[in-house]
XYZ file of C-alpha atoms in Angstrom:
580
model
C 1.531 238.313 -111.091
C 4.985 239.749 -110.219
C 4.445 240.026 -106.567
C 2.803 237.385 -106.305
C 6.026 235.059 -108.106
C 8.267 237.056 -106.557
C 6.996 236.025 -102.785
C 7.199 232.580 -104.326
C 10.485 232.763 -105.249
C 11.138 233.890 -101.682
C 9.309 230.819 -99.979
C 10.808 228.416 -101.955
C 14.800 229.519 -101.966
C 15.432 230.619 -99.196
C 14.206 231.680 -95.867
C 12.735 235.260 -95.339
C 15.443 237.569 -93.341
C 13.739 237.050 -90.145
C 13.796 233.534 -89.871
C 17.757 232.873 -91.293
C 19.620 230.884 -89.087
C 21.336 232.386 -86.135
C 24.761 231.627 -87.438
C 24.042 233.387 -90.672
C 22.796 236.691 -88.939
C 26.256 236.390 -87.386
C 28.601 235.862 -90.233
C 26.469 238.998 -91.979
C 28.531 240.885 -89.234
C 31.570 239.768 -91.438
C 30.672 240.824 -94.680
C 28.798 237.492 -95.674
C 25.659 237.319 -97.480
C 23.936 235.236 -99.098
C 23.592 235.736 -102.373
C 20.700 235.778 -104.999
C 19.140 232.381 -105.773
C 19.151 231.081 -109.097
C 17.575 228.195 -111.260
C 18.864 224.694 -108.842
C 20.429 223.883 -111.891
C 22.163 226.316 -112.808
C 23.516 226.344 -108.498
C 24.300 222.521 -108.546
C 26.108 222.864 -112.374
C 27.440 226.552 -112.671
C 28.083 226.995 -116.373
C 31.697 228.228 -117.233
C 32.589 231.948 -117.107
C 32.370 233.003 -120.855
C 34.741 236.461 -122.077
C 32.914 239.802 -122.428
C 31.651 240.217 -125.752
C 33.180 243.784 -125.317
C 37.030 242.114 -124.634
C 36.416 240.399 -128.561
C 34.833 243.649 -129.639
C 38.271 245.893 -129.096
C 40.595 242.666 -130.248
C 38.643 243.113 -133.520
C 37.267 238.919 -133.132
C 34.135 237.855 -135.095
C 31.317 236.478 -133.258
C 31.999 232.814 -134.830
C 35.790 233.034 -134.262
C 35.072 234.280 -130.468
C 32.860 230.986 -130.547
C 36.086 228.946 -131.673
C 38.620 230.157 -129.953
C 36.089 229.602 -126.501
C 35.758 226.431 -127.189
C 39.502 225.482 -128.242
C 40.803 227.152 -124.915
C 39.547 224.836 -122.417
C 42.206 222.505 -123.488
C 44.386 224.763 -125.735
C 45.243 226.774 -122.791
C 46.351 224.501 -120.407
C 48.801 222.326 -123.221
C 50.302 225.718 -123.767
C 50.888 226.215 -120.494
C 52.317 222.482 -120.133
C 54.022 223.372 -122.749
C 55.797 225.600 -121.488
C 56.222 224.101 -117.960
C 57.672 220.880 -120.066
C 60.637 222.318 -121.970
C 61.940 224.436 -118.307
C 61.506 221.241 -117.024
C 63.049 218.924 -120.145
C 66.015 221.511 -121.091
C 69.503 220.090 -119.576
C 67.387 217.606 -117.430
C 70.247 215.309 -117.611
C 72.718 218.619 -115.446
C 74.005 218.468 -113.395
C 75.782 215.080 -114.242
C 75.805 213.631 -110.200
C 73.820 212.071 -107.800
C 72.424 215.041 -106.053
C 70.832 214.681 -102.545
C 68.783 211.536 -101.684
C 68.734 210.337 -105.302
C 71.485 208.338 -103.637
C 69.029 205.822 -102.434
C 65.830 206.764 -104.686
C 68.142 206.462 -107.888
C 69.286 202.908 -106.988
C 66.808 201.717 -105.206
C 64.501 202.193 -108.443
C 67.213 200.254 -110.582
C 67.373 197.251 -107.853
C 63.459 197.449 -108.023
C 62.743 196.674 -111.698
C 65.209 194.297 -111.598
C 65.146 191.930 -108.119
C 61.613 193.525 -107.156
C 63.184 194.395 -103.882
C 65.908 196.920 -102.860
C 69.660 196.101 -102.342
C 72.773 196.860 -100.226
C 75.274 199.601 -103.212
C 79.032 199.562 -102.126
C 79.829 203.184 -100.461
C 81.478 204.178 -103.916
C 79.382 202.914 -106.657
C 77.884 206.750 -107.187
C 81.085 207.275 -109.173
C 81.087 203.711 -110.738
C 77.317 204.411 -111.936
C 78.405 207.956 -113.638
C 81.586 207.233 -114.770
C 80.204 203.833 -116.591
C 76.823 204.871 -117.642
C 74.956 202.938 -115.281
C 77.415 199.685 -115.831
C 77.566 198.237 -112.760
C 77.313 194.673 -111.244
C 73.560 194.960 -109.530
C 73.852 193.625 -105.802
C 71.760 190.526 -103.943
C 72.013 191.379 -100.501
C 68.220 192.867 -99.520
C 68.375 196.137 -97.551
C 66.340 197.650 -95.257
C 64.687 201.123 -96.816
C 61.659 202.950 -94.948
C 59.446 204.208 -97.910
C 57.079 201.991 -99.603
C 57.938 201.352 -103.053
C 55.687 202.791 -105.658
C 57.520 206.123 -105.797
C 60.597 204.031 -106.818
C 58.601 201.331 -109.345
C 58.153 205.344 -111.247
C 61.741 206.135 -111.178
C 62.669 202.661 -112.539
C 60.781 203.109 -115.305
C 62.502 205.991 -116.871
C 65.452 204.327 -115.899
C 64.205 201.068 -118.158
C 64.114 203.321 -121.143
C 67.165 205.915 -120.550
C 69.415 204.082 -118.661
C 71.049 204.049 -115.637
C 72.005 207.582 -115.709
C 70.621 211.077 -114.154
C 68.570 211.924 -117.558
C 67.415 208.541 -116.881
C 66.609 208.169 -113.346
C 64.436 211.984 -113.046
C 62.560 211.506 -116.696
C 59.653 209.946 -114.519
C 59.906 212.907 -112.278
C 60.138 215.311 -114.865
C 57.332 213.657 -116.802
C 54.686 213.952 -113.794
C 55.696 217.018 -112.770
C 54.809 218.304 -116.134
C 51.830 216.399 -115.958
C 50.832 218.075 -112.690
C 50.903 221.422 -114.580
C 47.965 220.056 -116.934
C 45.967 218.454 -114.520
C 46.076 221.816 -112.337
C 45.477 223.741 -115.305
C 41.672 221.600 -115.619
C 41.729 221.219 -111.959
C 41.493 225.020 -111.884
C 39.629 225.539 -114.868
C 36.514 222.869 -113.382
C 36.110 224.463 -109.986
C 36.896 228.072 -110.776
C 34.376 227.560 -113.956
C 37.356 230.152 -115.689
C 39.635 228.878 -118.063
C 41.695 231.985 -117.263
C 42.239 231.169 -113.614
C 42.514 227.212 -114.244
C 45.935 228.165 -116.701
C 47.287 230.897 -114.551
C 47.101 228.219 -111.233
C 48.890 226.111 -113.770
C 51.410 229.003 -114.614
C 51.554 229.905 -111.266
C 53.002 225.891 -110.473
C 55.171 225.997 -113.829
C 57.165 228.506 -112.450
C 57.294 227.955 -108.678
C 60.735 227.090 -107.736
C 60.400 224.030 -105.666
C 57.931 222.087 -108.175
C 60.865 222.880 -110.954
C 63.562 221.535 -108.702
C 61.566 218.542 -107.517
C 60.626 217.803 -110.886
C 64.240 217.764 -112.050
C 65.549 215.157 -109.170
C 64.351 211.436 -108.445
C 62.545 212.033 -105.444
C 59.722 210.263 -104.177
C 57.495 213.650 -102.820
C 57.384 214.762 -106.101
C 55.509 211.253 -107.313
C 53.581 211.764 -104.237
C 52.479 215.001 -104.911
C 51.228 213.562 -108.836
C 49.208 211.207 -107.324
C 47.227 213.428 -104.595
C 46.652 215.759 -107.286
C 45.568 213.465 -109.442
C 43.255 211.718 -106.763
C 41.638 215.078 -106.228
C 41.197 216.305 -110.020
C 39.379 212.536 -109.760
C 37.186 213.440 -106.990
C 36.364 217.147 -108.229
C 34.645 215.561 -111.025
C 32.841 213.128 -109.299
C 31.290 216.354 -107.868
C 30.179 217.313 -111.005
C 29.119 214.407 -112.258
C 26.563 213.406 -109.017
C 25.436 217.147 -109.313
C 24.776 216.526 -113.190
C 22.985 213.681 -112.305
C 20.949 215.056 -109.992
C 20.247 218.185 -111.294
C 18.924 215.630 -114.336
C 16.518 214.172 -111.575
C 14.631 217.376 -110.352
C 11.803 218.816 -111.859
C 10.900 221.605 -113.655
C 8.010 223.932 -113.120
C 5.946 225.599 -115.914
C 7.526 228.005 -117.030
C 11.379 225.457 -117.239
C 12.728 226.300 -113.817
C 14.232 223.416 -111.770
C 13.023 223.575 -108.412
C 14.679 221.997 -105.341
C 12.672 218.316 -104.465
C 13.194 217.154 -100.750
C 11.871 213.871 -101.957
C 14.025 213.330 -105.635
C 17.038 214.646 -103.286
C 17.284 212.646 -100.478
C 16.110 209.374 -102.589
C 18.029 209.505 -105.802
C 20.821 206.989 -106.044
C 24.134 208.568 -107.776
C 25.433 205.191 -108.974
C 28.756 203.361 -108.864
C 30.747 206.668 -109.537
C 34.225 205.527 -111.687
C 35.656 208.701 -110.824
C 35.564 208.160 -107.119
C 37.181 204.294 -107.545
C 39.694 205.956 -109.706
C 40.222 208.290 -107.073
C 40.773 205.746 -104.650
C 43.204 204.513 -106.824
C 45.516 207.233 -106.644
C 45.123 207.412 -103.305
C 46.467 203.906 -102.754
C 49.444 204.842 -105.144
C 50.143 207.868 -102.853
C 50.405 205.854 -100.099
C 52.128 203.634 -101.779
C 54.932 205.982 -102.600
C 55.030 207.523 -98.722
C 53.035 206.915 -96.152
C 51.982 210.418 -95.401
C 49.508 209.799 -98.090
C 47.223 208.343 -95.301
C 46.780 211.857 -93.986
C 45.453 212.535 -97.438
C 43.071 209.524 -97.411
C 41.425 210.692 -94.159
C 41.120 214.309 -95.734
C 40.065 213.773 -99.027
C 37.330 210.630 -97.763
C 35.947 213.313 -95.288
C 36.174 216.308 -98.025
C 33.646 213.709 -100.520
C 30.954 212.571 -98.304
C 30.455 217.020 -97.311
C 30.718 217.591 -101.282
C 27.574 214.618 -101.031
C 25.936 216.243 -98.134
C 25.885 219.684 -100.023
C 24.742 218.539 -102.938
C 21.865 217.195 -101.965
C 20.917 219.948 -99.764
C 20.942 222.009 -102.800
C 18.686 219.734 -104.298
C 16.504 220.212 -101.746
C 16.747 217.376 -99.161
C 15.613 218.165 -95.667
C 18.065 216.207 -93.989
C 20.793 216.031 -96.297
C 23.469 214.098 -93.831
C 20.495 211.204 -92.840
C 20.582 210.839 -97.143
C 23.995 210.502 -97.894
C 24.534 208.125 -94.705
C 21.522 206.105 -96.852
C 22.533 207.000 -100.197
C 26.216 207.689 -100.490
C 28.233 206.820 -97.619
C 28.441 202.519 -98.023
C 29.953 203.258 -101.363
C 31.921 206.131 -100.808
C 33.781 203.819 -98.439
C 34.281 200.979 -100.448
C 35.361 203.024 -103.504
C 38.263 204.866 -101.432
C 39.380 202.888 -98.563
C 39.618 199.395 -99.398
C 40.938 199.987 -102.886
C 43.783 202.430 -101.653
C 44.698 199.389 -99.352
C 44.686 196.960 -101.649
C 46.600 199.281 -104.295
C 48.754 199.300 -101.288
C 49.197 195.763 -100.859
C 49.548 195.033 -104.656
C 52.702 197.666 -104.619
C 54.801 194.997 -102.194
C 54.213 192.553 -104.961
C 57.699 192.357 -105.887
C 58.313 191.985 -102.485
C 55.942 189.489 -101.809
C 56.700 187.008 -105.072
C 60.586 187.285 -103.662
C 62.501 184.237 -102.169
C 61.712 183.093 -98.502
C 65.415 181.429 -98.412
C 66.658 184.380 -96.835
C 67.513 185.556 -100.609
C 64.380 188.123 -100.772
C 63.303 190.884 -99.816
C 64.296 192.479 -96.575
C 62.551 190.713 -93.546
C 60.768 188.522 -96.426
C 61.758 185.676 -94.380
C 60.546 186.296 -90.980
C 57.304 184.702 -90.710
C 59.451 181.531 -92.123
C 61.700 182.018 -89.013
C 60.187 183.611 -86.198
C 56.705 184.271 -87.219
C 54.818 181.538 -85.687
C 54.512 182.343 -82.317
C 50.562 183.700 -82.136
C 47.831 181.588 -81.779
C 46.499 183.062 -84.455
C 49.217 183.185 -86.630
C 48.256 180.545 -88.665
C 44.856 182.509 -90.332
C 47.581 184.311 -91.828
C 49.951 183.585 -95.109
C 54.067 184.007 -94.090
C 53.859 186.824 -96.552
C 51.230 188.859 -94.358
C 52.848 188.279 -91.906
C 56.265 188.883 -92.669
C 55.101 192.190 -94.313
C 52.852 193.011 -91.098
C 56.326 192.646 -89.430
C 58.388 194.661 -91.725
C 55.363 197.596 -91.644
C 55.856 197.442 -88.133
C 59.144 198.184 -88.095
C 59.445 201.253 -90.317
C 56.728 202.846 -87.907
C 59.136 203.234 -85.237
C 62.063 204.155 -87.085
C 59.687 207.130 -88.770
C 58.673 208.028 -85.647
C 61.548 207.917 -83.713
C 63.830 209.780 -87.108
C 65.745 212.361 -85.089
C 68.848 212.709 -86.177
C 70.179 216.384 -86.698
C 70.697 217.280 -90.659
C 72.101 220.586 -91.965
C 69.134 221.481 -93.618
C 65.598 220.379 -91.557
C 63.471 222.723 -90.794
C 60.433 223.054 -88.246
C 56.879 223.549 -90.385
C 56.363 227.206 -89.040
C 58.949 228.150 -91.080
C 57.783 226.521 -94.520
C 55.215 228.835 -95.898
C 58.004 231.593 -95.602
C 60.409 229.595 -97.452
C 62.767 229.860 -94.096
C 64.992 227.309 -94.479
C 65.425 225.764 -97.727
C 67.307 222.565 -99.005
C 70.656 222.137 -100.619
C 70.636 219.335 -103.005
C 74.129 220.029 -104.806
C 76.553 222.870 -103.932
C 80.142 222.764 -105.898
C 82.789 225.920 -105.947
C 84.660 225.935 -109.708
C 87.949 227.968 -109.918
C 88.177 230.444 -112.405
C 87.926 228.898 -115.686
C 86.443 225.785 -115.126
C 82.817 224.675 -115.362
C 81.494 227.986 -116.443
C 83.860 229.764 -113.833
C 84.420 232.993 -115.560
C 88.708 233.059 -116.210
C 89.206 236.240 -114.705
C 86.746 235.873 -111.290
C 88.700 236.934 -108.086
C 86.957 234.141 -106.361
C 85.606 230.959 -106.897
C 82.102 230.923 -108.382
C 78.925 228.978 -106.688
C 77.158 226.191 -108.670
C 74.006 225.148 -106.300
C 70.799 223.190 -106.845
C 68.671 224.832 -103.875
C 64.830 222.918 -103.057
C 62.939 226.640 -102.762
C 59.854 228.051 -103.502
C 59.820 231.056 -105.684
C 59.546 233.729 -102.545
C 57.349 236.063 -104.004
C 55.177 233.262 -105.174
C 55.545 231.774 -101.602
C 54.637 235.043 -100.012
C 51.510 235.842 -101.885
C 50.707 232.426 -101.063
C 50.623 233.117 -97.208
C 48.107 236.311 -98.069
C 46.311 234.141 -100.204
C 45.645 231.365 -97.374
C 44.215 233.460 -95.786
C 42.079 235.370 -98.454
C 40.808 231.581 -98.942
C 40.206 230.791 -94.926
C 37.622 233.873 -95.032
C 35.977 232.816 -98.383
C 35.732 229.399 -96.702
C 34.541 230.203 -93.087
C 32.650 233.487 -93.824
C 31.301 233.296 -97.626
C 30.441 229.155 -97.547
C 32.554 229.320 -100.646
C 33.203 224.964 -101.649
C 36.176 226.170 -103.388
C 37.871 228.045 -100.849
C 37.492 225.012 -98.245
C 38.296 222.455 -100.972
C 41.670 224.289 -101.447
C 42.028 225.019 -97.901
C 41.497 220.990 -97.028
C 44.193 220.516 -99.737
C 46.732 222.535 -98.143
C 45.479 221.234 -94.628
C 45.913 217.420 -95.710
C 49.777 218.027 -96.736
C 51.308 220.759 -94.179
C 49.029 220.184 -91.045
C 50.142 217.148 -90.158
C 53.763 217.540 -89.848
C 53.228 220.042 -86.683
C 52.715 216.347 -84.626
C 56.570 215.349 -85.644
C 58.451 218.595 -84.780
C 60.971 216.779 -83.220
C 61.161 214.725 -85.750
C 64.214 215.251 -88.819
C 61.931 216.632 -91.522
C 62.674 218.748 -94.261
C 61.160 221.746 -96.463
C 60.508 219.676 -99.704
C 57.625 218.317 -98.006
C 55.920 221.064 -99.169
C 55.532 219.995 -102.747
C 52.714 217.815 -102.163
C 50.444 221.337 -101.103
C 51.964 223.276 -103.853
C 48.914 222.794 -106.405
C 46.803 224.004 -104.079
C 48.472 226.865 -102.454
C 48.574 227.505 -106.284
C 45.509 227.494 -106.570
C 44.867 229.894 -103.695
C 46.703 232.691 -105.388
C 45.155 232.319 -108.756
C 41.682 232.693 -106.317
C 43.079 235.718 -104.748
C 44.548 237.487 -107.837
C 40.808 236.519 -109.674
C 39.140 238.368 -106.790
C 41.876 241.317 -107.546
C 40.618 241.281 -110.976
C 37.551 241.491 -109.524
C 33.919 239.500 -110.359
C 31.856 239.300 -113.890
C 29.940 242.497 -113.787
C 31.868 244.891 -112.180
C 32.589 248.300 -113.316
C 35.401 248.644 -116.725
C 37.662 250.696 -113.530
C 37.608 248.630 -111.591
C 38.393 245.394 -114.090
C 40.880 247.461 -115.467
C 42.336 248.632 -112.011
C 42.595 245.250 -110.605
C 43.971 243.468 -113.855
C 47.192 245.805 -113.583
C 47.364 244.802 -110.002
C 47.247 241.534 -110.571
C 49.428 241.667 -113.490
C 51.456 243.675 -111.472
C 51.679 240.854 -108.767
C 52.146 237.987 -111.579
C 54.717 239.734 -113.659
C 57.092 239.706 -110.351
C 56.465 236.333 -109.209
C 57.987 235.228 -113.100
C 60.674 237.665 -112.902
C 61.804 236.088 -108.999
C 61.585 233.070 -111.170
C 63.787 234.124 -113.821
C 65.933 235.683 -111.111
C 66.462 232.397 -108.837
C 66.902 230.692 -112.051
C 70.678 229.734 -111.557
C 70.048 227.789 -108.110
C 66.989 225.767 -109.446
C 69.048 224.591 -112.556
C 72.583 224.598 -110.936
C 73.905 226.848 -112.987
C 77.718 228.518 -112.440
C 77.675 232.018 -111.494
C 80.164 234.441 -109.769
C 79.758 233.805 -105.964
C 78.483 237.629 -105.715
C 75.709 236.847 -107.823
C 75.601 234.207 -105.569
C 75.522 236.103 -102.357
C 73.093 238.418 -103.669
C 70.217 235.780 -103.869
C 70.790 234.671 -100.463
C 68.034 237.021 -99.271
C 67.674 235.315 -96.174
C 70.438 233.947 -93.421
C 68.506 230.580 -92.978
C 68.749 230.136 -96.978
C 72.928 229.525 -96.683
């Protein structure tokens, strides 16, 4: 009876070595291999990665309070963490007291926002006017012309609303969803990693990266824009679990309880409306509606769903898994991500749209009134489309055509190395003043500086590649998951290198190059199962590896919070040329 269900185990989950397909034979050659085949379920649904009994054994746990404390740390563990990430992020948000790099326009254009619905023309000095009054100043009419869409800035007006016009004010939002982004990483992590441990230490990893701490503290819009990718793909991660739920649900079981893969349950079973993949489409419309590399996202994330579809139900069983999900899946895939993160779009200009056509709006809100009519066809379409069309128009060739020379851009080759970060706010105090120590030689350095914590950044490069090979040579969903991630937010920038663009950019792949390393330091650790030397050998490496990324935090810690400090302490974290 044992051969005989062991040869049909064989015949039923996968093929026998001989007949394999080509292109696994090959990939053997690179240390893949398939590995053993387990209950469909348990393959579509993993279940999470509990602690060895042995860990709550030497902490001296009961068996009941092991149960508790298992149960309490899938959410437990990532509020610490946010926790944590929330009061670096919260303490002296308000310092320093001055409108720091482009929260020149973000800062104002949010105020103008919540109160005209469109942005204005500011007077060249009202930064000091805003500080010095609090935010009392005399809000403009004249529309200008800005190049971002305005979601991002609808955010930043709303902690402005209920702070004031003031820098506390203006970043809450920012600080707020940045802190946010630490908990949703910290489930992000925890659902496709099925480890609570590696979900909060991705999280941890993000709390104490440099650049998602300084975005987080300044009214910029990437920062928003990196929230809102996140958020769409937290959205569509459980989607995944949810269809494979389903479907696992719809498979049958043999005698003795075993779900067995069903070609004709798989390829026929419908997976319903799916909230979590409108809601994902959603977010995707508010990324785009808070810059318009978000459509790079769209494309990525769309393509990224419908292969999550395909290999689901070729788990299930389906003999031509891509012919069922173009049947199945595909029709509502599309409608639940692309025409909602258009119309999310749309809805965004609202403001815009409801504004005056007297040549009182909105910038360009007028043009279809004026000019508009010249198309034959122009007339199928309200002035507002139009007009907006127009406007849309527009800002395409001015973001393509951006190439004017700043101090601090920086070619895309360069960002994973953290080669040339971003100054956001650089002052020199004399000796006793501002923190100036009275008897310094020199003038100190107070700087803001938009970098990643390097050893975090470093890793990260190692770890990018550690997740390519999972990816390309293991078949691993989670390694090209976090690989499309990173892909969707730093690949496209190579087509604009001659284009003014900056190193901040970056935040919007910094969850998932977080991600990366937590995958890398968890294969450190090493898998369930292995040997007590080697879990113990690759926990101190990897504690090893985490304890110096916090310390470089720690270390930087004066140019993420703009901090006074002598300028040879200043020198002295200048590790780089590029970085001055």
């Amino acid at each position: 009876m044992t051969s005989t269900a062991s040869s049909t185990d064989t015949r039923q989950d996968h093929a026998p070595q001989d007949q394999r397909p080509s292109w696994q034979q090959r990939l053997r050659r690179f240390g893949y291999a398939a590995g053993p085949r387990s209950d469909v379920r348990d393959r579509l649904v993993p279940p999470y990665v509990r602690p060895s009994p042995r860990l709550w054994q030497v902490l001296g746990v009961s068996g009941p309070a092991a149960e508790r404390f298992a149960r309490w740390s899938g959410w437990g563990g990532p509020l610490l963490v946010t926790l944590f990430a929330g009061v670096l992020r919260f303490y002296h948000l308000g310092s320093p007291k001055a409108v720091i790099f482009d929260e020149t326009y973000y800062a104002k254009d949010a105020w103008a926002l919540v109160h005209r619905g469109f942005e204005v023309n500011w007077e060249k000095n009202v930064n000091d006017l805003i500080l010095s009054g609090n935010g009392n100043v005399r809000l403009p009419t004249d529309a200008a012309y800005v190049v971002h869409p305005p979601v991002g800035k609808y955010v930043i007006g709303l902690g402005e609303l209920m702070f004031g016009f003031n820098p506390f004010g203006w970043r809450f939002m920012t600080a707020l969803l940045g802190t946010l982004s630490i908990l949703m990483l910290c489930r992000i992590g925890r659902r496709i990693f099925r480890s609570t441990f590696l979900g909060c230490l991705a999280g941890a990893l993000m709390a104490v990266d440099g650049l998602a701490f300084v975005m987080a503290r300044t009214s910029l819009l990437d920062g928003v824009l990196m929230f809102f990718v996140l958020a769409a793909f937290g959205c569509l991660v459980i989607d995944r679990d949810r269809a494979r739920e389903r479907l696992a649900a719809a498979l049958p079981a043999d005698a003795d309880g075993r779900v067995r893969p069903d070609a004709h349950v798989a390829e026929t079973t419908r997976l319903g409306w799916r909230p979590w993949r409108w809601l994902a489409g959603l977010m995707l419309g508010l990324a785009i509606g808070t810059k318009w590399n978000g459509l790079y996202v769209l494309a990525a994330f769309c393509v990224l769903a419908v292969l999550w579809d395909v290999g689901t139900r070729k788990v299930a069983g389906a003999g031509r898994p891509y012919a069922a999900v173009l049947r199945r899946d595909l029709g509502l895939a599309f409608l639940a991500t692309v025409p909602v993160a258009i119309a999310t779009y749309i809805l965004s200009w609202l403001g815009w749209i409801l504004s005056a056509t007297d040549g009182t709006g909105g910038y360009y809100r007028n043009w279809a009134t004026a000019n508009g009519r010249s198309s034959s066809w122009s007339w199928l379409f309200p002035d507002w489309w139009l007009s907006l069309w127009h406007y849309e128009h527009e800002v395409y060739k001015f973001n393509i055509n951006l190439s004017s020379p700043h101090t601090y851009q920086s070619n895309p080759w360069s960002w994973l190395v953290t080669g040339r970060p971003v100054s956001y706010f650089y002052e020199s105090p004399a000796p006793g003043k501002d923190g100036c120590p009275i008897d310094s030689t020199e003038k100190c350095a107070r700087e803001v500086l938009a970098i990643g914590t390097p050893m975090l950044w470093w890793l990260a490069c190692f770890a990018i590649l550690y997740v390519l090979w999972r990816w390309f040579f293991r078949r691993d969903w989670r390694a090209g998951a976090i690989a499309c991630g990173i892909a969707a937010g730093y690949l496209p920038w190579f087509l604009y290198q001659e284009r003014t663009i900056f190193f901040f950019y970056t935040i919007v792949f910094v969850p998932f190059l977080c991600l990366a390393v937590a995958m890398l330091l968890g294969a450190i650790v090493g898998p369930p199962g292995s040997t007590d030397t080697r879990r113990v050998t690759g926990a101190a490496g990897a504690g090893i590896l985490v304890l110096l990324i916090a310390w470089n935090f720690i270390y930087f810690w004066p140019l993420f919070t703009g901090t006074t400090i002598p300028i040879d302490q200043w020198r002295s974290r200048m590790w780089l040329d590029t970085w001055v």
